[in-house]
Short mmCIF file of C-alpha atoms in Angstrom, two decimals:
data_model
loop_
_atom_site.label_atom_id
_atom_site.label_comp_id
_atom_site.label_asym_id
_atom_site.label_seq_id
_atom_site.Cartn_x
_atom_site.Cartn_y
_atom_site.Cartn_z
CA MET A 1 -3.62 26.28 -21.18
CA ASP A 2 -3.96 22.58 -20.41
CA ALA A 3 -4.00 23.34 -16.69
CA LEU A 4 -6.77 25.91 -17.18
CA ASN A 5 -8.80 23.51 -19.32
CA ASN A 6 -8.37 20.76 -16.74
CA LEU A 7 -9.45 23.08 -13.94
CA ALA A 8 -12.45 24.22 -15.98
CA LEU A 9 -13.51 20.57 -16.33
CA GLY A 10 -12.93 20.01 -12.62
CA PHE A 11 -14.99 23.01 -11.53
CA SER A 12 -17.81 22.05 -13.89
CA VAL A 13 -17.96 18.74 -12.02
CA ALA A 14 -17.42 20.19 -8.54
CA PHE A 15 -20.10 22.88 -8.97
CA ASP A 16 -22.76 20.27 -9.64
CA PRO A 17 -25.34 20.87 -6.85
CA MET A 18 -25.07 17.32 -5.49
CA ASN A 19 -21.25 17.40 -5.49
CA LEU A 20 -21.32 20.76 -3.69
CA LEU A 21 -23.56 19.15 -1.08
CA TYR A 22 -21.09 16.28 -0.63
CA VAL A 23 -18.18 18.74 -0.26
CA PHE A 24 -20.16 20.53 2.46
CA ILE A 25 -21.11 17.29 4.25
CA GLY A 26 -17.52 16.05 4.04
CA VAL A 27 -15.89 19.13 5.60
CA VAL A 28 -18.55 19.43 8.33
CA VAL A 29 -18.33 15.72 9.25
CA GLY A 30 -14.53 15.92 9.04
CA THR A 31 -14.40 18.86 11.43
CA ALA A 32 -16.81 17.13 13.81
CA ILE A 33 -14.86 13.86 13.98
CA GLY A 34 -11.63 15.84 14.35
CA VAL A 35 -13.16 17.42 17.46
CA LEU A 36 -14.31 14.12 18.96
CA PRO A 37 -11.26 12.38 20.50
CA GLY A 38 -10.80 8.74 19.56
CA LEU A 39 -12.61 8.68 16.22
CA GLY A 40 -10.37 10.37 13.66
CA PRO A 41 -10.59 10.28 9.85
CA THR A 42 -9.39 6.68 9.49
CA ALA A 43 -12.15 5.12 11.58
CA THR A 44 -14.82 7.43 10.16
CA ILE A 45 -13.92 6.80 6.52
CA ALA A 46 -13.82 3.06 7.21
CA LEU A 47 -17.31 3.25 8.75
CA LEU A 48 -18.70 5.29 5.85
CA LEU A 49 -17.28 3.17 3.02
CA PRO A 50 -20.54 1.18 2.54
CA VAL A 51 -22.50 4.45 2.27
CA THR A 52 -20.28 5.69 -0.55
CA LEU A 53 -20.88 2.54 -2.62
CA THR A 54 -24.34 3.88 -3.51
CA LEU A 55 -22.84 7.16 -4.77
CA ASP A 56 -21.25 8.19 -8.04
CA PRO A 57 -17.46 7.58 -7.85
CA THR A 58 -16.70 11.31 -8.07
CA ALA A 59 -19.16 12.17 -5.31
CA ALA A 60 -17.84 9.32 -3.13
CA VAL A 61 -14.22 10.49 -3.30
CA ILE A 62 -15.22 14.15 -2.88
CA LEU A 63 -17.09 13.23 0.32
CA LEU A 64 -14.27 11.08 1.75
CA ALA A 65 -11.59 13.63 0.81
CA GLY A 66 -13.58 16.38 2.54
CA ILE A 67 -13.72 14.28 5.71
CA TYR A 68 -9.94 13.78 5.54
CA TYR A 69 -8.76 17.38 5.23
CA GLY A 70 -11.69 18.69 7.29
CA SER A 71 -10.60 16.55 10.25
CA MET A 72 -7.24 18.32 10.30
CA TYR A 73 -8.90 21.55 11.43
CA GLY A 74 -11.35 19.84 13.78
CA GLY A 75 -8.48 18.41 15.80
CA THR A 76 -7.15 21.93 16.27
CA ILE A 77 -10.18 23.10 18.27
CA THR A 78 -9.74 20.69 21.17
CA SER A 79 -5.94 21.00 20.98
CA VAL A 80 -6.19 24.74 21.62
CA LEU A 81 -9.09 24.79 24.08
CA LEU A 82 -8.59 21.56 26.05
CA ARG A 83 -5.02 20.44 25.29
CA LEU A 84 -6.65 17.33 23.86
CA PRO A 85 -5.71 16.61 20.22
CA GLY A 86 -8.71 15.22 18.38
CA GLU A 87 -6.39 14.04 15.60
CA ALA A 88 -2.77 12.85 15.74
CA ALA A 89 -1.52 15.67 13.51
CA SER A 90 -2.83 18.24 16.02
CA VAL A 91 -0.59 17.10 18.88
CA VAL A 92 1.99 19.79 18.04
CA THR A 93 -0.70 22.49 18.24
CA THR A 94 -1.15 21.77 21.95
CA PHE A 95 2.36 23.08 22.67
CA ASP A 96 1.54 26.76 22.03
CA GLY A 97 -2.18 26.76 21.18
CA TYR A 98 -3.24 25.71 24.68
CA GLN A 99 -0.91 28.26 26.25
CA MET A 100 -2.49 30.98 24.10
CA ALA A 101 -5.93 29.85 25.31
CA ARG A 102 -4.77 30.09 28.94
CA GLN A 103 -3.64 33.64 28.21
CA GLY A 104 -7.11 34.53 26.91
CA ARG A 105 -6.02 34.32 23.25
CA ALA A 106 -7.92 31.19 22.20
CA GLY A 107 -9.72 33.22 19.51
CA PRO A 108 -6.57 34.35 17.63
CA ALA A 109 -5.11 30.82 17.94
CA LEU A 110 -8.17 29.28 16.29
CA GLY A 111 -8.41 32.10 13.76
CA ILE A 112 -4.79 31.81 12.62
CA SER A 113 -5.23 28.03 12.43
CA ALA A 114 -8.18 28.46 10.08
CA ILE A 115 -6.31 30.97 7.91
CA GLY A 116 -3.15 28.84 7.83
CA SER A 117 -5.17 25.73 7.00
CA PHE A 118 -6.86 27.55 4.11
CA VAL A 119 -3.57 28.91 2.72
CA GLY A 120 -1.74 25.59 3.09
CA GLY A 121 -4.56 23.62 1.49
CA THR A 122 -4.90 26.09 -1.38
CA VAL A 123 -1.14 26.18 -2.10
CA SER A 124 -1.11 22.37 -2.17
CA VAL A 125 -4.04 22.21 -4.57
CA ILE A 126 -2.27 24.65 -6.92
CA GLY A 127 0.88 22.53 -6.70
CA LEU A 128 -1.20 19.43 -7.39
CA VAL A 129 -2.71 21.02 -10.53
CA LEU A 130 0.74 21.98 -11.86
CA LEU A 131 2.66 18.85 -10.87
CA ALA A 132 0.14 16.07 -11.50
CA PRO A 133 0.14 16.20 -15.35
CA VAL A 134 3.97 16.21 -15.43
CA LEU A 135 4.21 13.19 -13.13
CA ALA A 136 1.44 11.38 -15.01
CA ASP A 137 3.25 11.84 -18.33
CA ALA A 138 6.47 10.54 -16.80
CA ALA A 139 4.68 7.60 -15.17
CA LEU A 140 3.19 6.52 -18.52
CA ALA A 141 6.68 5.28 -19.41
CA PHE A 142 6.48 2.81 -16.52
CA GLY A 143 6.17 -0.83 -17.54
CA PRO A 144 5.23 -3.78 -15.30
CA PRO A 145 8.77 -4.08 -13.81
CA ALA A 146 8.77 -0.40 -12.87
CA PHE A 147 5.37 -0.76 -11.22
CA VAL A 148 6.67 -3.70 -9.17
CA ALA A 149 9.57 -1.56 -7.97
CA LEU A 150 7.23 1.36 -7.26
CA MET A 151 4.85 -0.80 -5.21
CA VAL A 152 7.74 -2.28 -3.21
CA LEU A 153 9.16 1.21 -2.61
CA GLY A 154 5.77 2.49 -1.43
CA LEU A 155 5.31 -0.42 0.98
CA PHE A 156 8.81 -0.01 2.37
CA LEU A 157 8.55 3.75 2.87
CA VAL A 158 5.18 3.57 4.58
CA THR A 159 6.37 0.87 6.98
CA SER A 160 9.74 2.51 7.71
CA LEU A 161 8.58 6.13 7.98
CA GLY A 162 5.38 5.43 9.88
CA THR A 163 4.91 5.37 13.63
CA GLY A 164 5.92 2.47 15.85
CA SER A 165 8.37 -0.39 15.34
CA THR A 166 9.66 -0.96 11.80
CA ILE A 167 9.83 -4.72 12.38
CA LYS A 168 6.21 -4.82 13.52
CA ALA A 169 5.18 -2.70 10.53
CA LEU A 170 6.96 -5.03 8.09
CA CYS A 171 5.26 -8.02 9.73
CA MET A 172 1.88 -6.35 9.27
CA ALA A 173 2.67 -5.60 5.61
CA ALA A 174 3.55 -9.28 5.09
CA VAL A 175 0.24 -10.34 6.69
CA GLY A 176 -1.58 -7.88 4.42
CA LEU A 177 0.04 -9.38 1.32
CA LEU A 178 -0.92 -12.87 2.50
CA LEU A 179 -4.55 -11.84 3.08
CA SER A 180 -4.71 -10.23 -0.37
CA ALA A 181 -3.79 -13.63 -1.91
CA ILE A 182 -6.93 -15.31 -0.52
CA GLY A 183 -9.37 -16.17 -3.29
CA GLN A 184 -8.94 -17.25 -6.90
CA ASP A 185 -5.57 -17.17 -8.63
CA LEU A 186 -5.33 -14.20 -11.02
CA VAL A 187 -4.11 -16.38 -13.92
CA THR A 188 -5.30 -19.95 -13.38
CA GLY A 189 -8.52 -19.19 -11.49
CA LYS A 190 -7.77 -21.90 -8.93
CA PRO A 191 -8.78 -21.18 -5.31
CA ARG A 192 -6.00 -20.22 -2.86
CA PHE A 193 -6.16 -20.29 0.96
CA THR A 194 -9.93 -20.76 0.90
CA PHE A 195 -9.95 -23.97 3.00
CA GLY A 196 -13.00 -25.17 1.09
CA GLN A 197 -15.09 -22.13 2.06
CA THR A 198 -17.04 -20.88 -0.99
CA SER A 199 -17.45 -17.49 0.73
CA LEU A 200 -13.69 -16.96 0.33
CA PHE A 201 -13.55 -17.69 -3.41
CA ASP A 202 -13.76 -13.96 -4.18
CA GLY A 203 -11.29 -13.13 -1.43
CA LEU A 204 -11.83 -11.01 1.66
CA ASP A 205 -13.87 -7.88 1.06
CA PHE A 206 -11.78 -4.72 1.46
CA VAL A 207 -14.65 -2.77 3.02
CA ALA A 208 -15.32 -5.48 5.63
CA VAL A 209 -11.63 -5.79 6.56
CA SER A 210 -11.08 -2.03 6.88
CA MET A 211 -14.33 -1.49 8.81
CA GLY A 212 -13.30 -4.20 11.24
CA LEU A 213 -9.69 -3.07 11.79
CA PHE A 214 -10.32 0.66 11.97
CA GLY A 215 -14.02 0.92 12.84
CA VAL A 216 -14.84 -1.84 15.33
CA GLY A 217 -11.21 -2.13 16.51
CA GLU A 218 -11.05 1.59 17.32
CA ILE A 219 -14.44 1.44 19.08
CA LEU A 220 -13.38 -1.49 21.29
CA TYR A 221 -10.11 0.22 22.17
CA ASN A 222 -11.76 3.55 23.02
CA LEU A 223 -14.29 1.85 25.29
CA GLU A 224 -11.38 1.09 27.63
CA GLN A 225 -10.36 4.72 27.88
CA THR A 226 -11.86 6.25 31.01
CA GLU A 227 -10.57 9.82 30.67
CA LYS A 228 -13.30 12.39 30.92
CA VAL A 229 -13.28 15.53 28.80
CA GLN A 230 -13.69 18.79 30.70
CA ALA A 231 -15.88 21.30 28.90
CA PHE A 232 -14.42 24.66 27.88
CA THR A 233 -16.51 27.29 29.63
CA SER A 234 -14.68 30.56 28.85
CA LYS A 235 -16.02 32.79 26.10
CA ILE A 236 -13.95 32.82 22.90
CA LYS A 237 -13.24 36.40 21.81
CA ASN A 238 -11.59 38.09 18.83
CA ILE A 239 -11.34 35.04 16.60
CA TRP A 240 -10.01 37.09 13.68
CA PRO A 241 -6.26 37.68 14.34
CA SER A 242 -4.89 41.20 14.71
CA ARG A 243 -2.51 42.79 12.20
CA LYS A 244 0.42 41.97 14.46
CA ASP A 245 -0.67 38.34 14.69
CA LEU A 246 -0.97 38.13 10.91
CA LYS A 247 2.44 39.76 10.45
CA ASP A 248 4.10 37.44 12.98
CA SER A 249 2.49 34.38 11.37
CA SER A 250 2.86 35.20 7.66
CA GLY A 251 6.36 33.71 7.35
CA ALA A 252 5.40 30.57 9.28
CA ILE A 253 2.33 30.08 7.07
CA ALA A 254 4.38 30.51 3.88
CA ARG A 255 7.08 28.09 5.01
CA GLY A 256 4.54 25.62 6.37
CA SER A 257 2.71 25.56 3.03
CA VAL A 258 5.83 24.64 1.06
CA LEU A 259 7.19 22.21 3.66
CA GLY A 260 3.83 20.46 4.12
CA PHE A 261 3.35 20.15 0.37
CA PHE A 262 6.62 18.29 -0.18
CA ILE A 263 6.35 16.11 2.94
CA GLY A 264 2.80 15.13 1.92
CA ILE A 265 4.08 13.77 -1.39
CA LEU A 266 6.46 11.45 0.46
CA PRO A 267 4.98 8.01 1.24
CA GLY A 268 4.78 7.68 5.00
CA GLY A 269 4.79 11.46 5.48
CA GLY A 270 1.55 13.19 6.32
CA GLY A 271 0.20 15.48 9.01
CA VAL A 272 2.22 14.33 12.04
CA LEU A 273 5.60 14.48 10.31
CA SER A 274 4.88 17.79 8.55
CA SER A 275 3.59 19.54 11.69
CA LEU A 276 6.60 18.39 13.74
CA ALA A 277 9.01 19.50 11.00
CA SER A 278 7.30 22.89 10.71
CA TYR A 279 7.39 23.47 14.47
CA ALA A 280 11.10 22.57 14.60
CA MET A 281 11.81 24.92 11.68
CA GLU A 282 9.98 27.87 13.26
CA LYS A 283 11.65 27.37 16.62
CA ARG A 284 15.08 27.20 14.96
CA ARG A 285 14.46 30.39 12.96
CA ALA A 286 13.00 32.37 15.86
CA LYS A 287 15.04 35.22 17.39
CA ASP A 288 13.79 34.12 20.81
CA PRO A 289 13.18 30.33 20.78
CA SER A 290 12.24 30.42 24.47
CA ARG A 291 8.82 31.84 23.50
CA PHE A 292 7.88 28.49 21.98
CA GLY A 293 5.88 26.38 24.37
CA HIS A 294 4.61 29.54 26.08
CA GLY A 295 2.10 30.83 23.53
CA ALA A 296 4.09 31.70 20.37
CA ILE A 297 1.55 32.18 17.57
CA GLU A 298 4.08 30.96 14.99
CA GLY A 299 4.05 27.63 16.84
CA VAL A 300 0.37 27.32 15.94
CA ALA A 301 0.37 28.85 12.45
CA GLY A 302 3.26 26.84 10.98
CA PRO A 303 2.24 23.31 12.06
CA GLU A 304 -1.45 23.86 11.27
CA THR A 305 -0.58 25.12 7.79
CA ALA A 306 1.84 22.26 7.19
CA ASN A 307 -0.52 19.45 8.22
CA ASN A 308 -3.31 20.74 5.96
CA ALA A 309 -0.90 21.23 3.06
CA SER A 310 0.41 17.68 3.45
CA SER A 311 -3.09 16.17 3.65
CA THR A 312 -3.87 17.70 0.25
CA SER A 313 -0.55 17.00 -1.50
CA GLY A 314 -0.84 13.36 -0.40
CA PHE A 315 -3.35 12.96 -3.23
CA ILE A 316 -0.49 13.31 -5.77
CA PRO A 317 1.07 9.85 -5.23
CA LEU A 318 -2.43 8.39 -4.75
CA LEU A 319 -4.06 9.68 -7.94
CA VAL A 320 -1.00 9.96 -10.20
CA LEU A 321 1.14 6.96 -9.23
CA GLY A 322 -1.42 4.74 -7.51
CA ILE A 323 0.52 4.73 -4.23
CA PRO A 324 -1.37 5.72 -1.06
CA SER A 325 1.00 7.75 1.12
CA ASN A 326 -0.82 7.00 4.39
CA VAL A 327 -3.58 4.85 5.88
CA VAL A 328 -6.46 7.23 5.12
CA LEU A 329 -5.43 7.47 1.48
CA ALA A 330 -5.15 3.67 1.37
CA LEU A 331 -8.85 3.56 2.31
CA LEU A 332 -9.60 6.09 -0.45
CA PHE A 333 -7.56 3.92 -2.82
CA GLY A 334 -9.73 0.96 -1.88
CA ALA A 335 -12.90 3.00 -2.33
CA LEU A 336 -11.84 3.89 -5.89
CA LEU A 337 -11.06 0.24 -6.65
CA VAL A 338 -14.48 -0.82 -5.38
CA HIS A 339 -16.00 1.70 -7.83
CA GLY A 340 -14.00 0.18 -10.70
CA ILE A 341 -11.41 2.97 -10.92
CA THR A 342 -7.70 2.17 -10.58
CA PRO A 343 -5.65 5.19 -9.43
CA GLY A 344 -2.48 5.72 -11.42
CA PRO A 345 -1.07 7.36 -14.58
CA GLN A 346 -4.05 6.29 -16.71
CA MET A 347 -6.63 7.77 -14.34
CA MET A 348 -6.19 11.30 -15.72
CA THR A 349 -6.98 9.98 -19.21
CA ASN A 350 -9.59 7.33 -18.43
CA HIS A 351 -11.48 9.18 -15.68
CA PRO A 352 -10.70 12.91 -16.04
CA GLU A 353 -14.00 13.94 -14.45
CA VAL A 354 -13.10 12.07 -11.24
CA PHE A 355 -9.47 13.24 -11.19
CA TRP A 356 -10.07 16.93 -11.82
CA GLY A 357 -13.45 17.01 -10.07
CA VAL A 358 -11.85 15.89 -6.79
CA ILE A 359 -9.03 18.45 -7.14
CA ALA A 360 -11.46 21.31 -7.85
CA SER A 361 -13.61 20.26 -4.90
CA MET A 362 -10.60 20.82 -2.64
CA PHE A 363 -10.54 24.51 -3.59
CA ILE A 364 -14.21 24.76 -2.65
CA GLY A 365 -13.78 22.64 0.49
CA ASN A 366 -10.99 24.87 1.82
CA LEU A 367 -13.17 27.96 1.30
CA MET A 368 -16.03 26.25 3.13
CA LEU A 369 -13.74 25.35 6.04
CA LEU A 370 -12.59 28.95 6.35
CA ALA A 371 -16.15 30.30 6.18
CA LEU A 372 -17.71 27.70 8.52
CA ASN A 373 -15.19 26.95 11.22
CA ILE A 374 -14.53 30.45 12.57
CA PRO A 375 -18.20 31.24 13.42
CA LEU A 376 -19.07 27.65 14.43
CA VAL A 377 -16.28 27.03 16.95
CA GLY A 378 -18.72 27.15 19.87
CA PHE A 379 -21.00 24.56 18.24
CA PHE A 380 -18.18 22.09 17.63
CA VAL A 381 -16.91 22.45 21.20
CA GLN A 382 -20.36 21.55 22.54
CA MET A 383 -20.13 18.25 20.65
CA LEU A 384 -17.67 17.07 23.28
CA ARG A 385 -20.64 16.68 25.66
CA ILE A 386 -22.06 13.79 23.60
CA ARG A 387 -21.79 10.60 25.64
CA ALA A 388 -19.38 7.97 24.34
CA GLY A 389 -22.02 5.23 24.73
CA ILE A 390 -24.34 6.96 22.28
CA LEU A 391 -21.56 7.36 19.69
CA VAL A 392 -20.43 3.73 20.05
CA THR A 393 -23.96 2.32 19.71
CA PHE A 394 -24.63 4.39 16.62
CA ALA A 395 -21.25 3.51 15.06
CA VAL A 396 -21.69 -0.25 15.56
CA LEU A 397 -25.20 -0.08 14.07
CA VAL A 398 -23.85 1.77 11.01
CA VAL A 399 -21.06 -0.81 10.62
CA MET A 400 -23.30 -3.88 10.66
CA VAL A 401 -26.07 -2.44 8.49
CA GLY A 402 -23.53 -1.00 6.08
CA VAL A 403 -21.46 -4.14 5.58
CA PHE A 404 -24.53 -6.34 5.14
CA SER A 405 -26.01 -3.96 2.57
CA ILE A 406 -22.98 -4.33 0.28
CA SER A 407 -23.67 -7.91 -0.85
CA ASN A 408 -26.38 -9.11 1.57
CA ASP A 409 -23.90 -11.66 2.91
CA VAL A 410 -23.80 -12.54 6.62
CA PHE A 411 -20.23 -13.81 6.13
CA ASP A 412 -19.01 -10.21 5.69
CA MET A 413 -20.51 -9.33 9.08
CA TRP A 414 -18.42 -12.10 10.66
CA VAL A 415 -15.35 -10.75 8.83
CA VAL A 416 -15.98 -7.32 10.38
CA LEU A 417 -16.28 -8.80 13.88
CA VAL A 418 -13.17 -11.00 13.54
CA PHE A 419 -11.03 -8.16 12.18
CA GLY A 420 -12.51 -5.82 14.78
CA ILE A 421 -11.13 -8.07 17.54
CA ILE A 422 -7.83 -8.38 15.65
CA GLY A 423 -7.66 -4.57 15.30
CA TRP A 424 -8.32 -4.14 19.03
CA ILE A 425 -5.56 -6.63 19.93
CA MET A 426 -3.15 -4.93 17.50
CA LYS A 427 -3.89 -1.54 19.05
CA LYS A 428 -3.20 -2.86 22.56
CA THR A 429 0.02 -4.64 21.56
CA GLY A 430 1.54 -1.79 19.53
CA PHE A 431 1.00 -3.22 16.03
CA ASP A 432 -0.06 -0.57 13.51
CA PRO A 433 -2.86 -1.86 11.21
CA GLY A 434 -1.98 0.75 8.58
CA PRO A 435 0.74 -1.26 6.75
CA LEU A 436 -1.57 -4.32 6.77
CA VAL A 437 -4.36 -2.46 4.97
CA LEU A 438 -1.94 -0.77 2.58
CA ALA A 439 -0.39 -4.13 1.63
CA PHE A 440 -3.86 -5.68 1.34
CA VAL A 441 -4.83 -2.96 -1.16
CA LEU A 442 -1.58 -3.02 -3.14
CA GLY A 443 -1.18 -6.82 -3.06
CA PRO A 444 -3.26 -7.68 -6.15
CA ILE A 445 -1.62 -4.87 -8.17
CA LEU A 446 1.84 -6.02 -7.09
CA GLU A 447 1.04 -9.63 -7.95
CA SER A 448 -0.36 -8.81 -11.38
CA SER A 449 2.68 -6.61 -12.17
CA VAL A 450 5.07 -9.40 -11.13
CA ARG A 451 3.14 -11.91 -13.27
CA GLN A 452 3.20 -9.57 -16.29
CA SER A 453 6.93 -8.92 -15.84
CA LEU A 454 7.76 -12.61 -15.71
CA LEU A 455 5.61 -13.31 -18.78
CA LEU A 456 7.51 -10.59 -20.68
CA SER A 457 10.88 -12.04 -19.63
CA GLY A 458 10.00 -15.70 -20.10
CA GLY A 459 10.17 -16.31 -16.36
CA SER A 460 13.51 -14.54 -15.74
CA PHE A 461 13.80 -12.23 -12.73
CA THR A 462 16.60 -10.32 -14.47
CA ILE A 463 13.92 -8.10 -16.03
CA PHE A 464 13.79 -6.15 -12.75
CA VAL A 465 17.45 -5.09 -13.15
CA THR A 466 17.55 -4.75 -16.94
CA ASP A 467 14.59 -2.33 -16.92
CA PRO A 468 16.24 1.09 -16.30
CA ILE A 469 13.35 2.61 -14.30
CA SER A 470 12.96 -0.49 -12.13
CA LEU A 471 16.72 -0.66 -11.53
CA THR A 472 16.85 3.03 -10.52
CA ILE A 473 14.01 2.61 -8.02
CA PHE A 474 15.55 -0.53 -6.49
CA ILE A 475 18.96 1.20 -6.20
CA ALA A 476 17.28 4.13 -4.42
CA LEU A 477 15.49 1.68 -2.14
CA GLY A 478 18.74 -0.17 -1.35
CA ALA A 479 20.54 3.12 -0.63
CA GLY A 480 17.72 4.13 1.70
CA VAL A 481 17.97 0.85 3.61
CA ILE A 482 21.76 1.16 3.98
CA LEU A 483 21.55 4.80 5.10
CA GLY A 484 18.85 3.83 7.59
CA PHE A 485 21.06 1.15 9.16
CA VAL A 486 24.06 3.51 9.22
CA GLY A 487 22.01 6.25 10.87
CA ARG A 488 20.63 3.81 13.45
CA GLY A 489 24.15 2.58 14.22
CA ARG A 490 25.43 6.13 14.73
CA ARG A 491 22.54 6.95 17.07
CA ARG A 492 23.35 3.84 19.14
CA LEU A 493 27.03 4.83 19.36
CA VAL A 494 26.11 8.34 20.49
CA ALA A 495 23.67 6.95 23.06
CA ASN A 496 26.31 4.53 24.40
CA LYS A 497 28.87 7.35 24.71
CA GLN A 498 26.36 9.50 26.58
CA GLU A 499 25.60 6.62 28.96
CA LYS A 500 29.32 6.12 29.65
CA VAL A 501 29.82 9.84 30.31
CA ALA A 502 26.81 9.88 32.63
CA ALA A 503 28.09 6.80 34.48
CA GLU A 504 31.51 8.41 35.01
#
């Protein structure tokens, strides 16, 4: 009954006319930026953060969440039609989706993607409704030492399971923690790392930093890309899949929903990992694996279902435990903090209208995506004809006006420009800005939890091993590190043996 009462509260919030409008805007904008290569949900959400500051917290998160899961389907359109993934999670879809388009079956590929996305998203929302209260009740037993361990675990998993070099990711997380310390000390109020600049007394603004790294940085990097997109000129027919297509895809959709849900909960998981895992699973289970890569509809249905399921279930660690499982959710975490709401176990009690309103809006958003995307495929494809110069000019204008409007401070505009250049350099040199932003967001929470723990123990660090929950988390973290090194060592041994055999 509690679940039904919670959902009733959520739908009463989500069905507010203005919130319905924000759900609609979110999924449409999300689909559009998924189609446009180079933007993606991270850059778009970073650019729109100042706009959401004028909204109600519930409406702001509903809008940003809609952009996030809406972009997952948008990336599918160009993956199928042009072999050009608009979003990283859609890379796997190019394997079989593009081959289906070449065979004149672009319509069924897009149709099954829409159906799989709807099913995966809906299954994840149901799982979120059932699992969130249980996790929240368990997390209420967490004290400051347990939260320290949880924050450290989240940072480690995101840096180790993300893309790119683990060493580089850890370096970026360390820089993020250092940047989060700029400003006044949480206990004494004394300035730290301000170098006499009064503008830094309140620390660096999260919105300005994220807009610079992901907004301006992404824009500068994409300006260097000279690839031209070729328009899709063939007519898309029979978008609704046939009975045979639905039968062939039903198992892949079911498995992708469950797999994506559980991978999405894992910090560092997300769309790319879930879609790759789903594709590997379907190919392994297939009676004829050779069909994959040559237009197998299961190779489209499974990954598309999984990446949408994972994008929704990623809200569980964010809202329930206060741990963003990927970069986009770290930006949503920051947006909630800016609105005075701290995600975590208390959020369900202190802000139930935000918690359950966002979850209910996902039901509605998935229905809107299913209803809108199938008939509007042609419209979204035509968006690829928009010149990059127009998009860049508009984006930079939005960035500068938006960041200045937050506090009417020119200093924040300089922060955006400086971090924009830093983000561009990081992109070119292979440093992922995601761990930096995640550490920047979690830094103050980690510091306050460490301070509280040491106050409780009289300054003794033994509290982190005497607290049973903290000890369990740290043991799990240590085991993960050891297993990671062992696995890496085995892979090196195998690679060395293969090189010796090849040399002989």
